[in-house]
Coordinates of N, CA and C and ligand atoms in Angstrom, one line a residue:
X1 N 219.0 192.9 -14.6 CA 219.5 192.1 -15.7 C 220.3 190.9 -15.1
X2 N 220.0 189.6 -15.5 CA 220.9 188.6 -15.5 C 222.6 188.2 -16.2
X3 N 223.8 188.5 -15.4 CA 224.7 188.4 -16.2 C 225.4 187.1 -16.1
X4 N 226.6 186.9 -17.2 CA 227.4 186.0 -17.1 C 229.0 186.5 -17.1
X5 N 229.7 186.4 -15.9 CA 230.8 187.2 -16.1 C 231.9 185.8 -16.2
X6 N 232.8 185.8 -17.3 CA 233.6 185.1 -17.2 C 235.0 185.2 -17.7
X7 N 235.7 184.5 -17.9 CA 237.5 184.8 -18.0 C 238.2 183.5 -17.4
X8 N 239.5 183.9 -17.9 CA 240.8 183.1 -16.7 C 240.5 183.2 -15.3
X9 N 241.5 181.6 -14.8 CA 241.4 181.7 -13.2 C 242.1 183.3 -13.3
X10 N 241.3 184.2 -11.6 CA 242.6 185.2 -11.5 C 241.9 186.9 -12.5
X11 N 241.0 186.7 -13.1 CA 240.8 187.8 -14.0 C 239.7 188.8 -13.3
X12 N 239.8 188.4 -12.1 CA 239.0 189.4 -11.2 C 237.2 189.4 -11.3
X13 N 236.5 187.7 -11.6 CA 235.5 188.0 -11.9 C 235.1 187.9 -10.0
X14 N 235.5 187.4 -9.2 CA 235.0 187.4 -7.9 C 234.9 189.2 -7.3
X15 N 236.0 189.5 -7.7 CA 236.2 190.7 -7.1 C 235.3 191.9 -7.9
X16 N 235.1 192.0 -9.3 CA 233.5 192.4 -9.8 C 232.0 192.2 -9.4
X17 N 232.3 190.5 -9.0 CA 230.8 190.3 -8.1 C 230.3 190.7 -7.1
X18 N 231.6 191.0 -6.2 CA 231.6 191.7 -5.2 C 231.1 192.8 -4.8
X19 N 231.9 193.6 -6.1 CA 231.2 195.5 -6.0 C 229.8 194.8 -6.8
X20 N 229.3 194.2 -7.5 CA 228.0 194.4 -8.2 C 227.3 193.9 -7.3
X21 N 227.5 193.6 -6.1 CA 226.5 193.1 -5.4 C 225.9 194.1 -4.0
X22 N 227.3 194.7 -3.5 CA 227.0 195.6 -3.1 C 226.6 196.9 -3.8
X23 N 226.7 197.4 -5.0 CA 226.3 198.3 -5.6 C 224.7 198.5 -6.2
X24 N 225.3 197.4 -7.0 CA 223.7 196.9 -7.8 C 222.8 195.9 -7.4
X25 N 222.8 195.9 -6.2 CA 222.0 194.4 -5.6 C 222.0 193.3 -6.5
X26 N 222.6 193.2 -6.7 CA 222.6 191.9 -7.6 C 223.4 190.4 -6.6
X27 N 223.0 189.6 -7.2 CA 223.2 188.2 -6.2 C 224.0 187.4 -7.2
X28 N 225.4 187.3 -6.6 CA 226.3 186.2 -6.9 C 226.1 184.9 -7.3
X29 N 225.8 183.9 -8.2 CA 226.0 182.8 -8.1 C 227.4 181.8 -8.7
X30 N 228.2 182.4 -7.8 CA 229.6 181.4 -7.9 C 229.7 180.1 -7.9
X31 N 230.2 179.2 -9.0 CA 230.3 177.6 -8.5 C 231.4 177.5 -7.8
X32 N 232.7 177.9 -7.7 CA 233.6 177.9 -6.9 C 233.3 178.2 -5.8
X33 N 232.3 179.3 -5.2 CA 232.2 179.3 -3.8 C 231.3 178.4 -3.3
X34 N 230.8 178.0 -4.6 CA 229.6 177.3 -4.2 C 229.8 175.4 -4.0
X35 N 231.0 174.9 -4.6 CA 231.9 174.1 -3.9 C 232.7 174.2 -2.5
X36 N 233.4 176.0 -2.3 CA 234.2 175.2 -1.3 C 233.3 175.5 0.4
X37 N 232.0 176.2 0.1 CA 231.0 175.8 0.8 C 230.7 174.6 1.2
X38 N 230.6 173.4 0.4 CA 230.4 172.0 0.5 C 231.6 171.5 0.7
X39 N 232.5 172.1 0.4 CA 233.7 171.0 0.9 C 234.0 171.6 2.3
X40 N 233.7 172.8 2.9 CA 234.0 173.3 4.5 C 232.7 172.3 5.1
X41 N 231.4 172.2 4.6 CA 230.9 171.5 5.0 C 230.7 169.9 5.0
X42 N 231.4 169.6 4.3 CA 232.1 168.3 4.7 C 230.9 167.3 3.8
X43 N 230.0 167.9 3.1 CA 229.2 167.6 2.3 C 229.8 166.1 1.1
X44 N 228.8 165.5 0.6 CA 229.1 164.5 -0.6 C 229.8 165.3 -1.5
X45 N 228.8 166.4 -2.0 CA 229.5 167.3 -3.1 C 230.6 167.6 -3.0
X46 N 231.0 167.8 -2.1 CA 232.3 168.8 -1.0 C 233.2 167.4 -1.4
X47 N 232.8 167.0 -1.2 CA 234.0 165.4 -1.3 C 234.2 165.3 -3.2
X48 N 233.4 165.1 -3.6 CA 233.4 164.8 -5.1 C 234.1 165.6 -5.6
X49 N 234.0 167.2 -5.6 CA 234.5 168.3 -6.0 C 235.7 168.5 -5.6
X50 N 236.3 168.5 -4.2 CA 237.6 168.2 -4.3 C 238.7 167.4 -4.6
X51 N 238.6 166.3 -5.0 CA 239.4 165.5 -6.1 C 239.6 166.5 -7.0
X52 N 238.8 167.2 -7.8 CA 239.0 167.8 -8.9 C 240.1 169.2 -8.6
X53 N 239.1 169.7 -7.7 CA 239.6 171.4 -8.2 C 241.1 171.1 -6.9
X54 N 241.4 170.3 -6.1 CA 242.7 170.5 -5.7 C 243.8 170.2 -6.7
X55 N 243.3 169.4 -8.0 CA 244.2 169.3 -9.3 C 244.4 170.0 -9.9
X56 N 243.5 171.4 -9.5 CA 243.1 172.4 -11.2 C 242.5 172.0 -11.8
X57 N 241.8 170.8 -11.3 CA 240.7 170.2 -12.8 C 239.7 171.1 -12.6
X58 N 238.5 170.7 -14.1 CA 237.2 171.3 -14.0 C 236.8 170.1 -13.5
X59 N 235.2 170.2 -12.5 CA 234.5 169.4 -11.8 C 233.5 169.0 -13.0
X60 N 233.4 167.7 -13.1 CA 232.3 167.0 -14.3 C 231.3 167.8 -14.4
X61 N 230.7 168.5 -15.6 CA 229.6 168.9 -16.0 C 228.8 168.4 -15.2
X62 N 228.6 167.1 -15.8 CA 227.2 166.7 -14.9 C 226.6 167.2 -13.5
X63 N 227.6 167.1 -12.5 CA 228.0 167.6 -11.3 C 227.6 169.5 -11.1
X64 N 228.1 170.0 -11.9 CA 228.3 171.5 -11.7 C 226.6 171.8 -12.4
X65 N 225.9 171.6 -13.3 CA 224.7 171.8 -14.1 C 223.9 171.5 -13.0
X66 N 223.6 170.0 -12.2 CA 222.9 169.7 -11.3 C 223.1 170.3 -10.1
X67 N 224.3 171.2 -9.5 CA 224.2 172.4 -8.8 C 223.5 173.5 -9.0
X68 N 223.7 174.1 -10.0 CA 223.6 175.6 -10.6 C 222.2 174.9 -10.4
X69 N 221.3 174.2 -11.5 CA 219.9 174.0 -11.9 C 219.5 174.2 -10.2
X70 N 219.6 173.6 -9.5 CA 218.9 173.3 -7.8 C 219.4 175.0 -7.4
X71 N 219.8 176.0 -7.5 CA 220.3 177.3 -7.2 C 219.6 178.2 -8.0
X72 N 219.2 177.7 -9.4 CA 217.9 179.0 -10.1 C 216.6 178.3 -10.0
X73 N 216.4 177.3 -9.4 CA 215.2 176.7 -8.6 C 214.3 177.5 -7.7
X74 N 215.3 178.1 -6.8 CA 214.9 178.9 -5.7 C 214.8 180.2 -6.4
X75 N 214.6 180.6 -7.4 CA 213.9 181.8 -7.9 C 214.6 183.3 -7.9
X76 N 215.9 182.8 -8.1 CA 216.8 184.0 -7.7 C 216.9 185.0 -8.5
X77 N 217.1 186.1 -8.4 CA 216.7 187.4 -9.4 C 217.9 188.1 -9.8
X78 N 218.2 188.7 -10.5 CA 219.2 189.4 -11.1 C 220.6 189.3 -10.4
X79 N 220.4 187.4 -11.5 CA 221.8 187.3 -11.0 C 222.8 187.6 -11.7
X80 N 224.3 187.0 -11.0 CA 225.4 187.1 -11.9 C 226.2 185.3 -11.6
X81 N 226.3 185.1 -12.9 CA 226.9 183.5 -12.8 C 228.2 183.9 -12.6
X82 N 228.8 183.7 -11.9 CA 230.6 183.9 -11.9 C 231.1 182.3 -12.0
X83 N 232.2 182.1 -13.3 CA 232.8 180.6 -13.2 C 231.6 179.9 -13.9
X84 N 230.3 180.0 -13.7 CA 229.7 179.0 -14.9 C 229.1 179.8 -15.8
X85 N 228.6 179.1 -17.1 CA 229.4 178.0 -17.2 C 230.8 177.9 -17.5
X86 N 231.2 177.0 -17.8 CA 232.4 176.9 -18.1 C 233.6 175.9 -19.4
X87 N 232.6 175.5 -19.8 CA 232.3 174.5 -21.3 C 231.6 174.6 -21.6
X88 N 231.7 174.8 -23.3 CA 230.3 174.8 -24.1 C 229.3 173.6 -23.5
X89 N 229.4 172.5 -23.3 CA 228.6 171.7 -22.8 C 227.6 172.3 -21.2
X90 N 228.5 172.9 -20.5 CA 227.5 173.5 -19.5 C 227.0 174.7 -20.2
X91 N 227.2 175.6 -21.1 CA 226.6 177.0 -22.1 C 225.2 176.5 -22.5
X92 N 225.6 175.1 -23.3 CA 224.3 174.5 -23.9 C 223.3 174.3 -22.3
X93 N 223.4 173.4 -21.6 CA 223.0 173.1 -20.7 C 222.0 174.2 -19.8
X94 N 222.8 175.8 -19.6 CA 222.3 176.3 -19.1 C 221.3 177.3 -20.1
X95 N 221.5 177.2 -21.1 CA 220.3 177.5 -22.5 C 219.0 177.2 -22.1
X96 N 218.9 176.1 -21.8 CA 218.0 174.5 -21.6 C 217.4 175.0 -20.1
X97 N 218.3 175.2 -18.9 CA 218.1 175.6 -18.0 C 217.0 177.0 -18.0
X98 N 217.6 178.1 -18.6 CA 217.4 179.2 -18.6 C 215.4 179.2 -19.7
X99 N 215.6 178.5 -20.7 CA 214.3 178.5 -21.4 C 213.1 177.3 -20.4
X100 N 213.7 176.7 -19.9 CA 212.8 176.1 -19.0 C 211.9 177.1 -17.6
X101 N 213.0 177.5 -17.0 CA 212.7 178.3 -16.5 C 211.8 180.4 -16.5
X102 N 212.1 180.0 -17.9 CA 211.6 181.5 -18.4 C 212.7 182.5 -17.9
X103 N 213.9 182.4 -17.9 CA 215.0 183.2 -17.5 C 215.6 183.3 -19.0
X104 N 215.9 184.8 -18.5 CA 217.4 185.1 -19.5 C 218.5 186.2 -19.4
X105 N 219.5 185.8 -20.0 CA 221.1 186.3 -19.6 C 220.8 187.9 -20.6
X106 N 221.4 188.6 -20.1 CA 221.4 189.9 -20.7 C 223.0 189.7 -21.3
X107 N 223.7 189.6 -21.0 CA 225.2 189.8 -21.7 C 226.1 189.1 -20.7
X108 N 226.9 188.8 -21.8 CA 228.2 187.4 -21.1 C 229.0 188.4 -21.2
X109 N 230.2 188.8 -19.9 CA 230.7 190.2 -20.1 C 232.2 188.8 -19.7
X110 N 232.9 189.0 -21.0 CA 234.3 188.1 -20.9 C 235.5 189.1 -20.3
X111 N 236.2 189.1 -19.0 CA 237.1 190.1 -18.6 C 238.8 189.6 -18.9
X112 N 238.9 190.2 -19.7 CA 240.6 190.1 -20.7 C 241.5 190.6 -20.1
X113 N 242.5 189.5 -19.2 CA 243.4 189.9 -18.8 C 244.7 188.9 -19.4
X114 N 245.9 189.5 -20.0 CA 246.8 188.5 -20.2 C 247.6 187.9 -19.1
X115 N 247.8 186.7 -19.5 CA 248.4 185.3 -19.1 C 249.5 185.6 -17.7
X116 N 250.2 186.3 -18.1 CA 251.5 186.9 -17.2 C 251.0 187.6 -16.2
X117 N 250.0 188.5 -16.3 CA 249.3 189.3 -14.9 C 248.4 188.2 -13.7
X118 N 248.4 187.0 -14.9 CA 247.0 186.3 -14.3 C 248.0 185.3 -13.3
X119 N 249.1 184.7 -13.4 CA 249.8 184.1 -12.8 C 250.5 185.1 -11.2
X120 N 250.5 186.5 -11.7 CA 251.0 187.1 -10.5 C 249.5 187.5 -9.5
X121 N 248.5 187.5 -10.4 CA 247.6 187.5 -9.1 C 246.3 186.4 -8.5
X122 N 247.5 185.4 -9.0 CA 246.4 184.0 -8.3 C 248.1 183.7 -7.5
X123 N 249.0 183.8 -7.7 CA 250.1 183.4 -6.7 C 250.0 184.2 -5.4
X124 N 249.8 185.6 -5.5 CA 249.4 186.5 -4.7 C 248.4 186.9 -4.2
X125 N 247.3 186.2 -4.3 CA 246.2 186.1 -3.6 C 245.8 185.2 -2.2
X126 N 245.5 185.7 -1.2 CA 245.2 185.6 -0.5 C 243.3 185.7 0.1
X127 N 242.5 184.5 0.9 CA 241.7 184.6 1.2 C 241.2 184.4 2.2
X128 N 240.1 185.0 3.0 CA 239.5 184.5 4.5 C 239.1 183.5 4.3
X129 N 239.7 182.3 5.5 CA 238.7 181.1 6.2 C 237.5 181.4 6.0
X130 N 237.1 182.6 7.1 CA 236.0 182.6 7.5 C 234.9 183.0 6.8
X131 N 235.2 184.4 5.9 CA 234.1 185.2 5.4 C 234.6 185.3 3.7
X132 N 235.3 184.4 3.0 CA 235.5 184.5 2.0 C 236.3 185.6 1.3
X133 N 236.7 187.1 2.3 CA 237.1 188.2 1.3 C 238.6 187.6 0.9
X134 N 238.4 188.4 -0.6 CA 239.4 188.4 -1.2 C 240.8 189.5 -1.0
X135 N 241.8 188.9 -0.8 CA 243.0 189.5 -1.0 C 244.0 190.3 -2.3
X136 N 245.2 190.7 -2.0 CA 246.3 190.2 -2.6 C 247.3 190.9 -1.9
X137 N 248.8 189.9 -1.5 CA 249.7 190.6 -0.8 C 250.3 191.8 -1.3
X138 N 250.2 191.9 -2.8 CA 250.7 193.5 -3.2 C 249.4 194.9 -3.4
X139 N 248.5 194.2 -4.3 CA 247.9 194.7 -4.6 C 246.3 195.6 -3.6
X140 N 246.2 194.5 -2.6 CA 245.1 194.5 -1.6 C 245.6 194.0 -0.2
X141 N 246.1 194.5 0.5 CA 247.2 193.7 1.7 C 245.8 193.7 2.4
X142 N 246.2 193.0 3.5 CA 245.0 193.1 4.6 C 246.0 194.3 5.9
X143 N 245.4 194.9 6.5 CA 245.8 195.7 7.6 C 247.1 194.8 8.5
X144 N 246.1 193.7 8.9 CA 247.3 193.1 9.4 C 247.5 191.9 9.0
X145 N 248.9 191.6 8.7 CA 249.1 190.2 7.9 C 248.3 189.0 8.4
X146 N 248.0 188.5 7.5 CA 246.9 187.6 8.1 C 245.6 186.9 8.7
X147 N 245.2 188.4 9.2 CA 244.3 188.5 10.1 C 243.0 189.4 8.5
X148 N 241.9 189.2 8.9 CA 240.8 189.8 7.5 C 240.1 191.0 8.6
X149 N 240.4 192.3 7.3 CA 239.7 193.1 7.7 C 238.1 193.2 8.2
X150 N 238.0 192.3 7.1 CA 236.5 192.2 8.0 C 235.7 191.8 9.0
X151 N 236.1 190.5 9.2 CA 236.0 189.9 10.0 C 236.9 189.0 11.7
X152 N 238.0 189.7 11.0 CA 238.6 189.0 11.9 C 239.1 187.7 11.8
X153 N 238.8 187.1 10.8 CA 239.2 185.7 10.5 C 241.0 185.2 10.0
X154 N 241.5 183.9 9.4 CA 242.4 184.1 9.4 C 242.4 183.9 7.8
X155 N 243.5 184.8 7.3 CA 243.5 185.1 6.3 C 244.8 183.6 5.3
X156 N 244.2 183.2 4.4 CA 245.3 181.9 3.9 C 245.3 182.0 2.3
X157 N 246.0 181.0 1.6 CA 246.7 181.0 0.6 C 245.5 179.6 0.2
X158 N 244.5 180.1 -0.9 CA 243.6 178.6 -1.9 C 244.5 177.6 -2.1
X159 N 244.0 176.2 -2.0 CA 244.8 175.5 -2.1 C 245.4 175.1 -3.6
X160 N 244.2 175.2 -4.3 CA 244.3 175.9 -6.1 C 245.4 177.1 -6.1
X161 N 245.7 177.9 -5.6 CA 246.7 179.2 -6.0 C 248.2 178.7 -6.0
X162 N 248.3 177.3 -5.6 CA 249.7 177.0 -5.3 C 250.2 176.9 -6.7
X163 N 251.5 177.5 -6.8 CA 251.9 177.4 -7.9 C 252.4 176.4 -9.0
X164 N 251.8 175.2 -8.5 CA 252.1 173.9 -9.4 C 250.6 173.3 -9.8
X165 N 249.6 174.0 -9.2 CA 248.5 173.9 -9.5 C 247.5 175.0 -11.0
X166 N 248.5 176.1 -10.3 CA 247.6 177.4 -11.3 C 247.8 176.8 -12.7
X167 N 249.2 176.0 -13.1 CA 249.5 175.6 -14.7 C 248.3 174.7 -15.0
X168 N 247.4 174.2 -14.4 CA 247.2 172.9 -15.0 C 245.5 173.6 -14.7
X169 N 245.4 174.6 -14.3 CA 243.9 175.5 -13.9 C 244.2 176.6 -15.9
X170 N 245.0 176.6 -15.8 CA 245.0 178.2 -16.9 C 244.9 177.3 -17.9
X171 N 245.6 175.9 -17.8 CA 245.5 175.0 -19.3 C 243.8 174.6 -19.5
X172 N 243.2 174.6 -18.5 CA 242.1 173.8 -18.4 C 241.0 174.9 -19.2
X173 N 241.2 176.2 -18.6 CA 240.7 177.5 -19.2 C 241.0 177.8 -20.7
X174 N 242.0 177.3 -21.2 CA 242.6 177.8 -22.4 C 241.6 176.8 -23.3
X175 N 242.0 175.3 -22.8 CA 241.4 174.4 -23.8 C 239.3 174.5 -23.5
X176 N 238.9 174.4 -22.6 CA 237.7 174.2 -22.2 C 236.7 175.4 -22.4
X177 N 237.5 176.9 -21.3 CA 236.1 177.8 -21.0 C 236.7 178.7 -22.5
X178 N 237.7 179.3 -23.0 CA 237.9 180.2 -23.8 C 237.4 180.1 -25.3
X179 N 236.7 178.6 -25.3 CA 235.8 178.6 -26.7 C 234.1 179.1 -26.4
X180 N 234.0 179.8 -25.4 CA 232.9 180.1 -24.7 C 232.6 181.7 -25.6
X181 N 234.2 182.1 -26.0 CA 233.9 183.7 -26.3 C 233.1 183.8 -27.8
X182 N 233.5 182.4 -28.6 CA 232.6 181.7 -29.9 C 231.1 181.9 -29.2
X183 N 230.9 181.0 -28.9 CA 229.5 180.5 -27.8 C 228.7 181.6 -28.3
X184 N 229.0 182.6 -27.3 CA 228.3 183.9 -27.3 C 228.3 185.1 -28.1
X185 N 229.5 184.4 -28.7 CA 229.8 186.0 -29.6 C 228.2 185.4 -30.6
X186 N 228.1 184.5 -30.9 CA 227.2 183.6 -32.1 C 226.0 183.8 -31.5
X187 N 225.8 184.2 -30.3 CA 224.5 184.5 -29.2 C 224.3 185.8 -29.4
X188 N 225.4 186.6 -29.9 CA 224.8 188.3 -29.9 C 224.9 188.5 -28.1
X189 N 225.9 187.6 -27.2 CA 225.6 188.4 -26.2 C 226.9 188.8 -25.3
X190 N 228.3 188.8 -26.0 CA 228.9 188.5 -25.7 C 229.7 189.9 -25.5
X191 N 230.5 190.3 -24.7 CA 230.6 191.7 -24.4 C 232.2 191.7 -23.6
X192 N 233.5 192.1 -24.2 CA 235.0 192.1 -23.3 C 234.9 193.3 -22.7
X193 N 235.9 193.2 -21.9 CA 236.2 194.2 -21.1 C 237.6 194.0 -20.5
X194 N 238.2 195.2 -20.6 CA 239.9 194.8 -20.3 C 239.8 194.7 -19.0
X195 N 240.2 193.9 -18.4 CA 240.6 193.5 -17.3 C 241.9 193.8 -16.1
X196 N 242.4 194.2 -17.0 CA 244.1 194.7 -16.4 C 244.0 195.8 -16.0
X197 N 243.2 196.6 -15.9 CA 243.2 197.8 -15.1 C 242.7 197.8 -13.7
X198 N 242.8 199.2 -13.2 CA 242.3 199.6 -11.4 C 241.0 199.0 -11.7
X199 N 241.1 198.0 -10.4 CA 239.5 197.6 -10.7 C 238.7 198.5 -10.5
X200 N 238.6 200.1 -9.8 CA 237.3 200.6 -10.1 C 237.0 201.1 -12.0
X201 N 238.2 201.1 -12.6 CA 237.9 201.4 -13.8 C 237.4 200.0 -14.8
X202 N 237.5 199.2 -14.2 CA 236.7 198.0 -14.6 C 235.4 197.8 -14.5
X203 N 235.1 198.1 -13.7 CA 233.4 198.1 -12.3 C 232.9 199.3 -13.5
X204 N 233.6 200.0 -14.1 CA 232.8 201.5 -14.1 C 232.6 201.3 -15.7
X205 N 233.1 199.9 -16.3 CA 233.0 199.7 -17.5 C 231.9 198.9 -17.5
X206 N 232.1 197.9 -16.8 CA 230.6 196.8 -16.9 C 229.5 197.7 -15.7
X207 N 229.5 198.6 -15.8 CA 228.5 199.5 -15.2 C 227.5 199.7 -16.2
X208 N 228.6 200.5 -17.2 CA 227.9 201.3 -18.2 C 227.3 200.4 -19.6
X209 N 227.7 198.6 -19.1 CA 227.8 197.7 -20.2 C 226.0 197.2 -19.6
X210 N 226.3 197.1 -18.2 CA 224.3 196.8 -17.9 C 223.5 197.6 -17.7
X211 N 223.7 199.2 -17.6 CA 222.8 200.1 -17.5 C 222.0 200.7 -18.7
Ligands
LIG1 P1 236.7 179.4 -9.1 O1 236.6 179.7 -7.6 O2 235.6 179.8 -10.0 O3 238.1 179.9 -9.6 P2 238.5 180.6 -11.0 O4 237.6 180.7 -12.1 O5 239.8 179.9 -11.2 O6 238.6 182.0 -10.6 P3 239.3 182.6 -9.4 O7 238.4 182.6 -8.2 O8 240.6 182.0 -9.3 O9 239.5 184.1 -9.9 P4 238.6 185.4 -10.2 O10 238.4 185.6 -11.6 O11 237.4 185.3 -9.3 O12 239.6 186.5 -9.6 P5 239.6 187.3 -8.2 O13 238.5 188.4 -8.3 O14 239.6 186.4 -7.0 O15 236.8 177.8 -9.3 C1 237.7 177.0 -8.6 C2 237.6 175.6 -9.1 O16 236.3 175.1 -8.9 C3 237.9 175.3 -10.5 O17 239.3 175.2 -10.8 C4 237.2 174.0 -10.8 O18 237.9 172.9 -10.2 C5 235.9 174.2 -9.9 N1 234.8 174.8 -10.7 C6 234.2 176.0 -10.4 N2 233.3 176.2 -11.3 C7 233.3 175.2 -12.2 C8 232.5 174.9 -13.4 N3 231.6 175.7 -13.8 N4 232.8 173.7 -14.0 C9 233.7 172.9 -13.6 N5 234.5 173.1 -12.5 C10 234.3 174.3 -11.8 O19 241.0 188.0 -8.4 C11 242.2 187.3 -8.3 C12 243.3 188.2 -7.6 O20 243.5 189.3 -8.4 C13 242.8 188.7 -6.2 O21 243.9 188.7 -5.3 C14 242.3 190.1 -6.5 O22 242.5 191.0 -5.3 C15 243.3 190.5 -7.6 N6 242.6 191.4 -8.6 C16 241.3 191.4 -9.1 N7 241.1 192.4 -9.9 C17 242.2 193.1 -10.0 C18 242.6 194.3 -10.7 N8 241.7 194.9 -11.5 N9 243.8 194.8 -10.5 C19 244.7 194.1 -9.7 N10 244.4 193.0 -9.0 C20 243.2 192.5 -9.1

């Protein structure tokens, strides 16, 4: 099944894609990693895109659609969109995408965490340079400060998580992606899930939501 997992910055959809990827084979397609890929690579995109998301902005539709589209080009199979879309305008867009291609979304699983949790774990989150894992200094420490269990890489603070940034990321989510839960609810595909819990009792909800 094709999903769409979305939410607030911070509502743990990276850290869901994670276990569904290792669990359920399923293949990630992040636009956020899928920018700061191009911006480590020093790429045009990588340039365009950070003006924006060092603001907290969203990155121009135009921009993000003509990514995603060149990424279900290559024929990818049971994926999961994390982060797009993210305006009704990219929802429509990937409609369009998806019927062109003979693809389709099984369920937009929206992960509900309130406002106050979501600020303590994008302030406290922590991530590898190197290998992308995800942290958090209370919640998920790394073994040793700084250093990533996995790989050995060094472990740092998004330049988005700074705290004069996250206001102007949660406003952008409030006004832009959170009329998305209309979208879908109107699509018959739209599906919450509380978010505020141990994430395996999260994982074990959108388990039982695609099986
Ligand atoms: P993106 O990278 O997509 O960021 P985001 O949506 O703001 O989401 P986050 O990565 O911040 O959070 P998450 O929900 O994945 O949470 P995580 O699992 O890490 O986008 C970044 C920027 O790129 C945007 O601001 C924008 O500029 C641009 N962009 C991307 N897509 C775009 C689009 N479609 N259109 C336009 N612009 C776009 O968890 C967060 C923390 O909480 C971690 O520390 C984790 O360990 C912890 N945590 C997770 N789950 C739990 C739990 N259950 N209990 C306790 N702690 C938990």
């Amino acid at each position: 099944m094709n999903l769409i997992l979305f939410g607030a910055p911070g509502a743990g959809k990276g850290t869901q894609s994670e276990l569904l990827i290792k669990r359920k084979d399923m293949t990630q397609i992040s636009t956020g990693d899928l920018f700061r890929a191009a911006i480590k690579g020093k790429t045009e995109l990588g340039q365009q895109a950070q003006a924006f998301m060092d603001k907290g902005q969203l990155v121009p539709d135009s921009i993000v659609i003509g990514m995603v589209e060149e990424v279900l080009a290559k024929g990818v199979k049971n994926f999961i969109l994390d982060g797009f879309p993210r305006t009704v305008a990219q929802a429509q867009a990937l409609d369009e995408l998806l019927n062109k291609m003979h693809l389709t979304i099984g369920k937009a699983i929206f992960l509900e965490v309130p406002m106050e949790i979501l600020m303590d774990r994008l302030t406290g989150r922590r991530v590898c340079k190197n290998c992308g894992a995800v942290y958090h200094i209370v919640s998920k420490p790394t073994t040793k400060e700084g250093v990533c269990d996995n790989c050995g890489g060094e472990v740092i603070q998004r330049n988005d998580d700074k705290a004069e940034v996250i206001g102007t990321r949660l406003k952008a989510y409030e006004e832009f992606t959170s009329p998305l839960k209309d979208f879908y609810k109107k699509a018959g595909k739209f599906t919450a899930v509380d978010g505020n819990r141990e994430t395996e009792n999260v994982y074990n909800e959108i388990e039982k939501i695609i099986s």
